[in-house]
N, CA and C of each residue as an Amber inpcrd file, in Angstrom:
protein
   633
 -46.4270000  -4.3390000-101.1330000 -45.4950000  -3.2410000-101.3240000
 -45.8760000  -2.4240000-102.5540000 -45.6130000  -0.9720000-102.5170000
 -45.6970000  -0.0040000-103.5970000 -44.9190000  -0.1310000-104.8840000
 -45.4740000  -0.2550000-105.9520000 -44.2760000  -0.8380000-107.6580000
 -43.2720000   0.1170000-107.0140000 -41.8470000  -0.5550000-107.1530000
 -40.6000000  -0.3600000-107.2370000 -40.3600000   0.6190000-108.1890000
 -39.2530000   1.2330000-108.0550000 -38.3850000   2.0440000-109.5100000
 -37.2650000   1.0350000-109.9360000 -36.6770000   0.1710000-109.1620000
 -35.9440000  -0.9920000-109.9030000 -36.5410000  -1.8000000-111.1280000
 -35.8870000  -1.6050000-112.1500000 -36.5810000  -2.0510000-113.5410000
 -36.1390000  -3.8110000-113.7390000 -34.1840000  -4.1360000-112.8020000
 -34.1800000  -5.1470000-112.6480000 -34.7900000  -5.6120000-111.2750000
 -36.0080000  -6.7890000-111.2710000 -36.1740000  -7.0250000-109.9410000
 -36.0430000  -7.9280000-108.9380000 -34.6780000  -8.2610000-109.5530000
 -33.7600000  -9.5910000-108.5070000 -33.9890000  -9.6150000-107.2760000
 -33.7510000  -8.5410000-106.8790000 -33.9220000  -8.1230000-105.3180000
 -34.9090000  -8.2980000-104.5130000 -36.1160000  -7.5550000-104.9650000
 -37.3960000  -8.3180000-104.5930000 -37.6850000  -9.7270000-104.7820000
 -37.8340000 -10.0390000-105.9530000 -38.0650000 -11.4200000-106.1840000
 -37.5040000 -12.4490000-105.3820000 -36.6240000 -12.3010000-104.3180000
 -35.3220000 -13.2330000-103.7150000 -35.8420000 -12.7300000-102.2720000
 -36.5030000 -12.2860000-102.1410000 -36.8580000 -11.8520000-100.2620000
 -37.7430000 -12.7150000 -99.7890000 -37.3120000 -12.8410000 -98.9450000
 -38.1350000 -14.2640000 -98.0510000 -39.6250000 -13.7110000 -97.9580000
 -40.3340000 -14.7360000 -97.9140000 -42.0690000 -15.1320000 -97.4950000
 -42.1950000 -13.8100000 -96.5500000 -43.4300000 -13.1720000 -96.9040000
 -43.7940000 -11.6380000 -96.1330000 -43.4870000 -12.5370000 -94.1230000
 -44.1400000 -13.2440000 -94.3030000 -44.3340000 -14.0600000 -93.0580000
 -43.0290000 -13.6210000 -92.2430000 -42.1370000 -14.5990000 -93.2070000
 -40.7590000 -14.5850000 -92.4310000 -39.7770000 -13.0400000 -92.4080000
 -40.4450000 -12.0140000 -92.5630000 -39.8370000 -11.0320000 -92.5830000
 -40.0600000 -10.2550000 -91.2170000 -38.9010000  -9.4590000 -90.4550000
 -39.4900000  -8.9370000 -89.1130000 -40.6120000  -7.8410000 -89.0860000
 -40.7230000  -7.6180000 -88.2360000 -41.6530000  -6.5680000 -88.3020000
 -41.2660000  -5.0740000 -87.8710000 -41.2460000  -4.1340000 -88.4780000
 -40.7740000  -2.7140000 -88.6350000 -42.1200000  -1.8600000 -88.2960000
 -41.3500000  -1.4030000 -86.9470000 -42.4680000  -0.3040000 -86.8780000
 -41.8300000   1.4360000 -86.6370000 -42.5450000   1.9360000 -87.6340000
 -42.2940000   3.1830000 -88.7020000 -43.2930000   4.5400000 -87.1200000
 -42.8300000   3.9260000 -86.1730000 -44.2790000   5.2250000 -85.0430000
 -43.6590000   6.7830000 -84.7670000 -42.2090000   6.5870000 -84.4120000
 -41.8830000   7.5180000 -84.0270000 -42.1360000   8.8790000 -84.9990000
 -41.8490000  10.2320000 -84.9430000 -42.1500000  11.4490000 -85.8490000
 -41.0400000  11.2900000 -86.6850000 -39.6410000  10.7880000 -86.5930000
 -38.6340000  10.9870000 -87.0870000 -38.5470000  10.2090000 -88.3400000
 -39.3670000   9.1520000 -88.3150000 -39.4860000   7.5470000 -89.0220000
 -40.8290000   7.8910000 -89.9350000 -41.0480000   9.4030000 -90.1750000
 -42.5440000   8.5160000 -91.0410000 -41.7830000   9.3500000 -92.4780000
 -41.3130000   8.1140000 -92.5360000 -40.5530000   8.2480000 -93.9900000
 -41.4880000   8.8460000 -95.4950000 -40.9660000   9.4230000 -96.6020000
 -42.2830000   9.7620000 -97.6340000 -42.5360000   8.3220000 -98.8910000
 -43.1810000   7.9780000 -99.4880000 -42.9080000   6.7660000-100.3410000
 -41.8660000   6.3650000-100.9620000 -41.6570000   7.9760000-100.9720000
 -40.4950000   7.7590000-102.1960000 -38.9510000   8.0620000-101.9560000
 -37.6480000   7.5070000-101.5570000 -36.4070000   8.4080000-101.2300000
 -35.4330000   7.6510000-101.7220000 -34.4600000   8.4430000-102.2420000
 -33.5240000   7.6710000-102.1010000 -32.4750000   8.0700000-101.4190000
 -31.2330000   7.2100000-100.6050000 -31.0750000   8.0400000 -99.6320000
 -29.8950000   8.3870000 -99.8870000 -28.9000000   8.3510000-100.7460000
 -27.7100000   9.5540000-101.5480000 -28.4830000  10.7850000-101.4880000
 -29.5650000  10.6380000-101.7940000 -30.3060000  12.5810000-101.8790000
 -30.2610000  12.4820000-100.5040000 -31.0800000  12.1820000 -99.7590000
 -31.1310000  12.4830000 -98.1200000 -29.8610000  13.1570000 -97.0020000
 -28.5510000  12.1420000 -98.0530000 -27.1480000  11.9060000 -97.0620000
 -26.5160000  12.9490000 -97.6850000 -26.5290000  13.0810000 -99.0640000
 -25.3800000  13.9900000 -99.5400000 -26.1550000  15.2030000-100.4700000
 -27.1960000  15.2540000-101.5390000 -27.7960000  16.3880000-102.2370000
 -28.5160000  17.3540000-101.0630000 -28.9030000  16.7400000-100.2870000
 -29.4270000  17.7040000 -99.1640000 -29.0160000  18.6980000 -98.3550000
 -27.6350000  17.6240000 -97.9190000 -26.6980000  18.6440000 -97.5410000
 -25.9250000  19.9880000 -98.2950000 -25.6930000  19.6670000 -99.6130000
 -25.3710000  20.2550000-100.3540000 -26.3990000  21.5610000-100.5980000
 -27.2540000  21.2990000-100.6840000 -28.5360000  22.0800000-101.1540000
 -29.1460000  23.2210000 -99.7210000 -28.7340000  22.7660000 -98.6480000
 -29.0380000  23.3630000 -97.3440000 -27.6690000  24.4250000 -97.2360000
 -26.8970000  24.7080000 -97.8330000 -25.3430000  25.0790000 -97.7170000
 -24.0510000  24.3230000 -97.3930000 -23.8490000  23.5110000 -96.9310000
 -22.9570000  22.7970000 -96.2310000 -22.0770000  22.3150000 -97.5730000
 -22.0750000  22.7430000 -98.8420000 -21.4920000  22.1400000 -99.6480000
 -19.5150000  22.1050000 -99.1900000 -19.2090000  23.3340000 -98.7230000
 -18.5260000  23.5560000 -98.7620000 -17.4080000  22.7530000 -97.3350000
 -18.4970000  22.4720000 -97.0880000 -17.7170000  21.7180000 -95.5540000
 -16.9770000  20.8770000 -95.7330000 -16.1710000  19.9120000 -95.1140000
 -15.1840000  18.6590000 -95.0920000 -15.6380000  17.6010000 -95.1730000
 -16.0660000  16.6190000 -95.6860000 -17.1620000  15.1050000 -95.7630000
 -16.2070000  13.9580000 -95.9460000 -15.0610000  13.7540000 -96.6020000
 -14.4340000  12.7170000 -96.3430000 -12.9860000  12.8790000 -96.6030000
 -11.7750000  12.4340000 -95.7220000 -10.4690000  12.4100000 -95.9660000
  -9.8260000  11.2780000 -95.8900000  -9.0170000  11.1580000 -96.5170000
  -8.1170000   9.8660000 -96.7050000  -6.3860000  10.4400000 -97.2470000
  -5.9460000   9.1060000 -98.0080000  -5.0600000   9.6320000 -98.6030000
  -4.9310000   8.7330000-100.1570000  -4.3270000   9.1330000-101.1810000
  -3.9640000   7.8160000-102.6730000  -2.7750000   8.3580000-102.7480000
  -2.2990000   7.4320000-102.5070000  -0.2410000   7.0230000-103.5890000
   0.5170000   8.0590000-102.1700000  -0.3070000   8.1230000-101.2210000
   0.6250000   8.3250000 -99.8800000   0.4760000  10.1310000 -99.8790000
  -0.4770000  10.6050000-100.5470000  -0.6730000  11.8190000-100.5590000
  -2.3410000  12.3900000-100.0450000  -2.3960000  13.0360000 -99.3420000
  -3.5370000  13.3950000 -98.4630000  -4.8040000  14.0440000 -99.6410000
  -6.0460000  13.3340000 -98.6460000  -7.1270000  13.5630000 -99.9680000
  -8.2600000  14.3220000 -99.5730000  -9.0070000  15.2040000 -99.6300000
  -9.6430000  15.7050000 -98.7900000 -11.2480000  16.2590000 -99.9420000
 -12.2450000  16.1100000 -99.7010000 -13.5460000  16.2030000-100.6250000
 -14.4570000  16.8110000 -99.5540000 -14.5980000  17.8020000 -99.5030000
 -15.7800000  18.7160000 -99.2270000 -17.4160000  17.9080000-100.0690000
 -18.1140000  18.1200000 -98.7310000 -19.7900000  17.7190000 -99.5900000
 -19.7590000  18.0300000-101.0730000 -19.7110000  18.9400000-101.6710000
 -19.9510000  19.5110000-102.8430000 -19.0310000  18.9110000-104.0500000
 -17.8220000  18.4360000-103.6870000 -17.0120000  17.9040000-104.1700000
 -17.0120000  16.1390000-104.0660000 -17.3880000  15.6270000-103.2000000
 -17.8010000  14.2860000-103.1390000 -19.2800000  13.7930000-104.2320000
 -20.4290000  14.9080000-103.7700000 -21.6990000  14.9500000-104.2760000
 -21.2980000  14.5830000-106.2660000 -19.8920000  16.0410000-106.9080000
 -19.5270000  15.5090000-108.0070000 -19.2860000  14.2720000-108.1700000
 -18.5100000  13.8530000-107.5350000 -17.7960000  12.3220000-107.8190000
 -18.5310000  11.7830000-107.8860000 -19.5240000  11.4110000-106.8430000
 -21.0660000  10.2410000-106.8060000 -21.3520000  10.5320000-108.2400000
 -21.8910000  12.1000000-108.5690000 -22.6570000  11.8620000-109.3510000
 -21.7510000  11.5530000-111.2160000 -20.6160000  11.5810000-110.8140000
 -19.7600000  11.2920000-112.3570000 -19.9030000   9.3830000-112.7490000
 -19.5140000   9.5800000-111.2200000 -19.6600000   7.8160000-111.0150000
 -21.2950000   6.9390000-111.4940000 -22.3750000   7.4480000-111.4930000
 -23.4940000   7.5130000-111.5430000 -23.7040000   7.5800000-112.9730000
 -23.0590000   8.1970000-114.0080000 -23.0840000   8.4800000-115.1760000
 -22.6240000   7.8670000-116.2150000 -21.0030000   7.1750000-115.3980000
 -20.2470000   5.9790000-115.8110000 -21.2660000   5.0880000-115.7540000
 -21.6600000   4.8450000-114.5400000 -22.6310000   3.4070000-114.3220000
 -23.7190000   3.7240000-115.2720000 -24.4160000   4.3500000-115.7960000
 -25.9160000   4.3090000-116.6820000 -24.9130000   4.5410000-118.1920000
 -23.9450000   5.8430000-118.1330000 -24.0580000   5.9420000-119.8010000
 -23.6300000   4.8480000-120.6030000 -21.8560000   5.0180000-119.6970000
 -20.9340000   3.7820000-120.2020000 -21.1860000   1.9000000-120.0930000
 -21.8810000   2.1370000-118.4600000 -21.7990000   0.4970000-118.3870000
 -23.2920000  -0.5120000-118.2840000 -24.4690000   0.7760000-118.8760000
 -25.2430000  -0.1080000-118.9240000 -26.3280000  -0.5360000-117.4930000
 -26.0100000   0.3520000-116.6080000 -26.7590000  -0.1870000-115.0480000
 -27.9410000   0.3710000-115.6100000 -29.1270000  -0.5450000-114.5190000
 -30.5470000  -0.2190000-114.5670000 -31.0290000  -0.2930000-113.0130000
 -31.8640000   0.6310000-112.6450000 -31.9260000   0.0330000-111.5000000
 -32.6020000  -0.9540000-111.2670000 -32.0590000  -1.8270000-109.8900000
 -32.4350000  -2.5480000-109.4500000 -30.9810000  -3.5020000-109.4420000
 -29.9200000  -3.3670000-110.6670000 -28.7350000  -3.7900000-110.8950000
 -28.0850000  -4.0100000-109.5180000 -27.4190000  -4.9680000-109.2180000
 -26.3180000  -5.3580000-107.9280000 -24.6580000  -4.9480000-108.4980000
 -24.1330000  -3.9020000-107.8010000 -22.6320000  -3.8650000-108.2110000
 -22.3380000  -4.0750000-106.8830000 -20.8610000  -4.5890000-106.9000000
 -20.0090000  -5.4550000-105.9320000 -18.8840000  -4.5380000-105.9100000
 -18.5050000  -3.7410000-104.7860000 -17.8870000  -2.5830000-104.8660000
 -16.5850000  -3.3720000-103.3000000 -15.2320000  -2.6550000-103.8460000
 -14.2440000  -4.0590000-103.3190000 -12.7930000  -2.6980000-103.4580000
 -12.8140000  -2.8540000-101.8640000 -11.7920000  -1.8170000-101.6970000
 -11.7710000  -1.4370000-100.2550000 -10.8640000  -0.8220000 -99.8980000
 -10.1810000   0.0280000 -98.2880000 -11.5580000   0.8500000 -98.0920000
 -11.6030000   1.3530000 -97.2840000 -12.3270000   2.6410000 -96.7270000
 -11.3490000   4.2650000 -97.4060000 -12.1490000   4.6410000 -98.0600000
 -11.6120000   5.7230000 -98.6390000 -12.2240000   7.2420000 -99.4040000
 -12.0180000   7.6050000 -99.4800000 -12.9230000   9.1480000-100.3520000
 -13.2370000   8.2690000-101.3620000 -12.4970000   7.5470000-101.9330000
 -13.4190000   6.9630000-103.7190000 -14.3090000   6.0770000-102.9160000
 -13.8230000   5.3390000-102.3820000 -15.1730000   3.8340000-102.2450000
 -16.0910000   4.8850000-101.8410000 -16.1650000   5.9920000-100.9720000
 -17.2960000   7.1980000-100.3190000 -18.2890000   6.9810000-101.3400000
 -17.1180000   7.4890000-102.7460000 -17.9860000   8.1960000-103.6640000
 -18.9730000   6.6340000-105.2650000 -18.1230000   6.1060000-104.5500000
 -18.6980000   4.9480000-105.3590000 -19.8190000   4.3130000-104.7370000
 -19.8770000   4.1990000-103.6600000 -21.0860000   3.4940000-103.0920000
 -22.4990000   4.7270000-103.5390000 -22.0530000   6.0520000-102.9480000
 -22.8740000   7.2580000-103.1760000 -23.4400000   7.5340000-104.7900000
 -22.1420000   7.0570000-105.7220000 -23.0190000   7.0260000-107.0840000
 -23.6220000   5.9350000-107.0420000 -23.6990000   4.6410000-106.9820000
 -23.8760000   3.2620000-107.4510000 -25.9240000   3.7300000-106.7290000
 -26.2460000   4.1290000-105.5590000 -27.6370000   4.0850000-104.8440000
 -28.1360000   5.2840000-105.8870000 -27.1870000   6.3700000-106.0170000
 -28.0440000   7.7250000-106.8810000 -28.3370000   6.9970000-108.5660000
 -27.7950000   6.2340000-108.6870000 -27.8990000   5.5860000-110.3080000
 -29.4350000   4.2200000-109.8630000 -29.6890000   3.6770000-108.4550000
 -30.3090000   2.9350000-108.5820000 -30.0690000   1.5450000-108.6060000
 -28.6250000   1.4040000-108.0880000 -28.1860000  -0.1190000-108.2520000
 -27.9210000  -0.4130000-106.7640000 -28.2170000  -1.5400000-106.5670000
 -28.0690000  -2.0360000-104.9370000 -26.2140000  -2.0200000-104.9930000
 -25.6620000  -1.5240000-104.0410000 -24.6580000  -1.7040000-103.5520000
 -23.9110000  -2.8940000-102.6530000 -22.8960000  -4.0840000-103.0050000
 -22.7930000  -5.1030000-102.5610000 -21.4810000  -5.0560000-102.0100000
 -21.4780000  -4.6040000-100.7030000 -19.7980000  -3.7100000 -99.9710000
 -19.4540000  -5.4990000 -99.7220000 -17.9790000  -5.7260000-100.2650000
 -17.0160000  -6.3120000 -99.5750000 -16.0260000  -6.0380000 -98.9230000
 -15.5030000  -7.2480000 -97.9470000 -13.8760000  -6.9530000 -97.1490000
 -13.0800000  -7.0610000 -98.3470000 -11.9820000  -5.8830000 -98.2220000
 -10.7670000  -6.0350000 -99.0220000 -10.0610000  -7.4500000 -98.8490000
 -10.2380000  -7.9130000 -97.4890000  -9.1440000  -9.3280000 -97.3580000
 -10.2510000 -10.4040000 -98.0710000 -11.1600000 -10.5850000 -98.7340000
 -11.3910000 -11.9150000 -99.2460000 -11.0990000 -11.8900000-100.6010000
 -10.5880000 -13.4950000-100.3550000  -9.8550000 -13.9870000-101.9790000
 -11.2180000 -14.3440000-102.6970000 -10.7430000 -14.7900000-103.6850000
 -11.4620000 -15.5320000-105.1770000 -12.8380000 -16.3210000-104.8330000
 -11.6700000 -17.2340000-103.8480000 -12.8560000 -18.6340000-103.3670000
 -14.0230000 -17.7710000-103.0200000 -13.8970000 -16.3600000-101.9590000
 -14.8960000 -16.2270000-101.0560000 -15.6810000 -14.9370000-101.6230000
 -15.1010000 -14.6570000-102.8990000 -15.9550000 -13.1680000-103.6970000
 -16.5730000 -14.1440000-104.2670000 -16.5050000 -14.9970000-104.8780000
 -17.3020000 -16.0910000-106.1140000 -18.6370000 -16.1030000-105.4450000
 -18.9480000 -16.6720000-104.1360000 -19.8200000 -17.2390000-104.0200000
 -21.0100000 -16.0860000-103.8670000 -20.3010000 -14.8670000-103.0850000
 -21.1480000 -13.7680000-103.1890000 -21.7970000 -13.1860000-104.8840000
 -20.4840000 -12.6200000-105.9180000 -21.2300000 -12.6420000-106.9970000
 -22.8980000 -13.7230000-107.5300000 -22.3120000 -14.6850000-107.5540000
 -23.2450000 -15.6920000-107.7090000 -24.4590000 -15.6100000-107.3020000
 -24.4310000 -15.8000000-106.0330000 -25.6910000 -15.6220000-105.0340000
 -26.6650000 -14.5090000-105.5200000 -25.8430000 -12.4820000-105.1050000
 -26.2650000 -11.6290000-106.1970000 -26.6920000 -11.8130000-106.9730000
 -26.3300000 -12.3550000-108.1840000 -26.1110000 -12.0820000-109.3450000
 -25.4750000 -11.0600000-110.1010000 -24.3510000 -10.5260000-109.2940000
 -23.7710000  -9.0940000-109.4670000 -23.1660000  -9.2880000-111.0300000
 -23.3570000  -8.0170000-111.5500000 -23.4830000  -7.8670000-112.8590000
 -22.4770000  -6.1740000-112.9980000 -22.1820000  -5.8670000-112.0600000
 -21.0670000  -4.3070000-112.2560000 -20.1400000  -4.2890000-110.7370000
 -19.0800000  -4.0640000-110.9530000 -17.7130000  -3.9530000-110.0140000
 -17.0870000  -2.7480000-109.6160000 -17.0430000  -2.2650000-109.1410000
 -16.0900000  -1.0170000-108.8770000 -15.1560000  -1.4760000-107.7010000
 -13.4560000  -1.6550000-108.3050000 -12.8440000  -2.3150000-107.6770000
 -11.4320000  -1.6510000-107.2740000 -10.8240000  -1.5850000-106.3350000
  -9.7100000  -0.9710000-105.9940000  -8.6430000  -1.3310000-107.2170000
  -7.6590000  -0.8450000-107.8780000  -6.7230000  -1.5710000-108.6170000
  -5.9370000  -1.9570000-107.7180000  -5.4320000  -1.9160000-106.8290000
  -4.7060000  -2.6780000-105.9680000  -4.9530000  -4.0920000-105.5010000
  -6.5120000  -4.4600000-105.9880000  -6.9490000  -5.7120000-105.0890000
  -7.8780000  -6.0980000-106.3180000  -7.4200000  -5.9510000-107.2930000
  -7.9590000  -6.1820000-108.6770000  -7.9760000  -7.7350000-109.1900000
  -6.8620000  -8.4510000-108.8210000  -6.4440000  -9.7510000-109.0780000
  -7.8180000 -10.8110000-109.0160000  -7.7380000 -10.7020000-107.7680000
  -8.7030000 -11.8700000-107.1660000 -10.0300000 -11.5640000-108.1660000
 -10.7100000 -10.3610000-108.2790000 -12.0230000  -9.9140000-108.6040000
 -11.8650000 -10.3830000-110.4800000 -10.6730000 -10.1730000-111.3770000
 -10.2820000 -10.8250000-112.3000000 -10.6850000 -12.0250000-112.2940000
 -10.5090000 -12.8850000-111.7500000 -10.3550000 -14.3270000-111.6770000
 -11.5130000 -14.7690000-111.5750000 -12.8730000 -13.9150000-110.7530000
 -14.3530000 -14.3970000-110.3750000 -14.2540000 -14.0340000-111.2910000
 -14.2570000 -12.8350000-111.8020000 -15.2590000 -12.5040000-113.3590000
 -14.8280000 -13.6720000-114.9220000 -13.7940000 -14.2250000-114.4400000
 -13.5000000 -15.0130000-115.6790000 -14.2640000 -16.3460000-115.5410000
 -14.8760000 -16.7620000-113.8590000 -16.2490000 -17.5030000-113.4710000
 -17.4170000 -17.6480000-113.8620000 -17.8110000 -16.2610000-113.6380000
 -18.7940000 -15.4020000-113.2860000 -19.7120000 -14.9410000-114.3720000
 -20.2100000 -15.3670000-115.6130000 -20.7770000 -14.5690000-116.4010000
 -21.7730000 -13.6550000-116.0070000 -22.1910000 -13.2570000-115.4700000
 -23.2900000 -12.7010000-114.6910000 -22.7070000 -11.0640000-114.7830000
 -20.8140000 -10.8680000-114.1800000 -20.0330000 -10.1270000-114.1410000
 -19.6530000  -9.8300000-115.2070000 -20.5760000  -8.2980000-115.6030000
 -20.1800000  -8.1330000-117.3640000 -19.2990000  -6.9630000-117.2310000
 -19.2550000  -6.2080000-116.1890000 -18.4900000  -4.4390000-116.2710000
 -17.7450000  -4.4440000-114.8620000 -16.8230000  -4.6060000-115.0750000
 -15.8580000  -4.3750000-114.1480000 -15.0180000  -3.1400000-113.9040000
 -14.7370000  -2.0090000-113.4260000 -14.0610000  -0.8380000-113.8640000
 -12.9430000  -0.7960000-112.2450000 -12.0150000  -0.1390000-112.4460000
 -10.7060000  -0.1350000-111.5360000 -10.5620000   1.2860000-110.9250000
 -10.1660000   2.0150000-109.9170000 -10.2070000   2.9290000-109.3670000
  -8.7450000   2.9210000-108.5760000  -8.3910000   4.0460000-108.3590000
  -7.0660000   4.4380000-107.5960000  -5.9060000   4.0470000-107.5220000
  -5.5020000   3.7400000-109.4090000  -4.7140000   3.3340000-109.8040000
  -3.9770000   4.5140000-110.3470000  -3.2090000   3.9390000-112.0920000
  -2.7860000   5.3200000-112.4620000  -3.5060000   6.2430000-112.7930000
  -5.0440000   5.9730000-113.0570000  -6.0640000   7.2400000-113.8360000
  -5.3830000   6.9870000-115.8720000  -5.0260000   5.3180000-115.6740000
  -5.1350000   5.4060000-117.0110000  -6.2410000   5.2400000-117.9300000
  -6.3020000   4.9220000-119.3650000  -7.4690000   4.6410000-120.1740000
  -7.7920000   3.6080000-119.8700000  -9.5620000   3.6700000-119.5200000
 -10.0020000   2.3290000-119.2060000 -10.0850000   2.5210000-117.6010000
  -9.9640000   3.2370000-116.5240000 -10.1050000   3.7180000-115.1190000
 -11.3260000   4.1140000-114.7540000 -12.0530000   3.6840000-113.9350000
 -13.2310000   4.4020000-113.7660000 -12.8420000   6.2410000-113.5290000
 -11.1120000   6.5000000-113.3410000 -11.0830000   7.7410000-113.0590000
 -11.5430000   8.6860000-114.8220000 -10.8260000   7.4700000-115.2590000
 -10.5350000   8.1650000-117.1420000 -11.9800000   7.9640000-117.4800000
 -13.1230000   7.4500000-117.1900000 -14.3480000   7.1790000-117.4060000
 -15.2290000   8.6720000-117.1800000 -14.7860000   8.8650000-115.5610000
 -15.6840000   9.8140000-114.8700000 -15.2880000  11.8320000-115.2180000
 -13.9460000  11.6250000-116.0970000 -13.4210000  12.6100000-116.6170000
 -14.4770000  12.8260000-117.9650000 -14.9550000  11.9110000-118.6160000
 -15.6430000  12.2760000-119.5590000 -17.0240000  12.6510000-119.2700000
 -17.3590000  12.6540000-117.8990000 -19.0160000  12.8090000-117.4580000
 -19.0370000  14.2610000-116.4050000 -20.2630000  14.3550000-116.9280000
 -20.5920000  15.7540000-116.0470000 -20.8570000  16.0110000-114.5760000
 -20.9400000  16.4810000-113.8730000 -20.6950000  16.6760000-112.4640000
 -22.2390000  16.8360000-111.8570000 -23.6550000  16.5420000-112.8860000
 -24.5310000  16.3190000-112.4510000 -25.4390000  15.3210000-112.5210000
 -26.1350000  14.8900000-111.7940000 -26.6950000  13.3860000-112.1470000
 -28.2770000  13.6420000-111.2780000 -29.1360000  13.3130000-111.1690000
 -30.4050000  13.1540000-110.7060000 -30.8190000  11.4700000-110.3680000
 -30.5800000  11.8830000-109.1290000 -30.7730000  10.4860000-108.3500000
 -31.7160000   9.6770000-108.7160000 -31.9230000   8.6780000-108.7020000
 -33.3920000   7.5550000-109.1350000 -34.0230000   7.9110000-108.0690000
 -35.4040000   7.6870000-108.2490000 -36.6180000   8.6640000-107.2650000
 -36.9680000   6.7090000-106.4740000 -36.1840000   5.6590000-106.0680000
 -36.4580000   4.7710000-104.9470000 -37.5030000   4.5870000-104.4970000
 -38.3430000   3.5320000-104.1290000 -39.4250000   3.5230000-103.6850000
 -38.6910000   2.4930000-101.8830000 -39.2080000   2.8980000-101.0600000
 -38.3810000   2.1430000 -99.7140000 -39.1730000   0.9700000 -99.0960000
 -40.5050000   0.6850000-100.1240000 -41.0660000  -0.5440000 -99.7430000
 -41.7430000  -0.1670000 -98.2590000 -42.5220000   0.9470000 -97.5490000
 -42.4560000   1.2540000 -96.5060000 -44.6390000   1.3330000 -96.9750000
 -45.4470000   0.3440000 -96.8170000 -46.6840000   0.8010000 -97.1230000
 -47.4460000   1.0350000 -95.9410000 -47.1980000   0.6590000 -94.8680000
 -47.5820000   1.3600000 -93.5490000 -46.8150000   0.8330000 -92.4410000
 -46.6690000   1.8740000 -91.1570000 -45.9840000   1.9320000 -89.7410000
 -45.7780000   0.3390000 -89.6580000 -47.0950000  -0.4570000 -89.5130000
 -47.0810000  -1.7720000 -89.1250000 -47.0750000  -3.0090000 -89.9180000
 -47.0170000  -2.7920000 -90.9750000 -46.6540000  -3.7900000 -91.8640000
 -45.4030000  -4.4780000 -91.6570000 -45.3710000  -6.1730000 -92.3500000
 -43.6390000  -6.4630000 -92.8040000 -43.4380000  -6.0600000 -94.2340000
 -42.2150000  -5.3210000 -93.8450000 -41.6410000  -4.8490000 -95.4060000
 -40.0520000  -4.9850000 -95.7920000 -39.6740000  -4.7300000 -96.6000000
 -38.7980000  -4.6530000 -96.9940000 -37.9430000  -2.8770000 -97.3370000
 -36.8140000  -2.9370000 -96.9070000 -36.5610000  -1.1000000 -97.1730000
 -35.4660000  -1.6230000 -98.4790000 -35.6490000  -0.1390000 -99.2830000
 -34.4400000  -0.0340000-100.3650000 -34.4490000  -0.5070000-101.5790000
 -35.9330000  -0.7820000-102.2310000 -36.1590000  -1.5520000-102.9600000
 -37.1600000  -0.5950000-104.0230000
């Protein structure tokens, strides 16, 4: 595989024997991917950048009131979130955050910063308790959280486990001090994605993507 842009390299280091990996074949025109992507630019700066900023990209609702983020307006959030994660909390890529919440415009925008900053993204079900987040941190080695405040409890309790779990931040609560909202208020609305390498060194190789 091509050197990584992940500076931590947990991820690689933990992938099974080339052997035991399937085999990916890259033939079609649509699939001949470039070395380098990451794919927040692909999914969301692209769009943005082609015009579409202005379009509708994700709706939900917080505190029972309707939420609505146009591309251009989501693309901010990723990238405030992205800024939290490098200025305030320290991510590098290659970092695992454990991101723990409903389906919603924020989790949208948290998963979308967490890949543009360079950190593997580790989606959980909102319904698992303590017992069954522990073992995942661990395994990871997840080291950053972005966590619903509503379902905050359980993720408390691993991290008081967990040393590994150094930055934990809370979302779609009150937007008090200490919120990833009160975080992302202090950061700018632009961020420059980590330039990803996708582990892709030819059509027929076994590889690994996202790395």
């Amino acid at each position: 595989m091509a050197p990584s842009a992940h500076v931590d390299t947990f991820a690689r280091d933990h992938l099974p024997p080339p052997e035991a990996l399937p085999l990916f074949l890259f033939d079609g025109p649509g699939l001949q991917l470039p070395e380098r992507l990451n794919v927040a630019t692909e999914l969301l700066d692209r769009a943005v950048a082609q015009g579409q900023g202005d379009r509708l990209c994700v709706q939900g609702e917080l505190n029972g009131q309707p939420l609505r983020w146009t591309y251009a307006e989501l693309q901010a959030q990723a990238n405030r979130i992205a800024r939290v994660l490098v200025d305030e909390q320290g991510l590098v890529p290659g970092n695992r955050v454990l991101l723990r919440g409903a389906n919603s415009p924020m989790m949208a925008a948290c998963w979308f910063g967490v890949i543009k900053a360079g950190g593997i993204a580790v989606g959980t079900m909102p319904l698992l308790r303590e017992r069954e987040l522990q073992p995942i941190v661990v395994k990871a080695q997840v080291s950053h959280a972005l966590c619903d405040a509503r379902l905050a409890d359980a993720l408390h309790e691993v991290q008081a486990q967990c040393p590994t779990l150094r930055q934990l931040m809370l979302f779609n609560g009150d937007g008090a001090a200490g919120s990833l909202e009160a975080a992302m208020d202090r950061q700018a609305p632009q961020f420059d994605s980590v330039d990803t390498e996708i582990g892709r060194a030819s059509c027929r190789e076994r590889v690994s993507l996202n790395v």
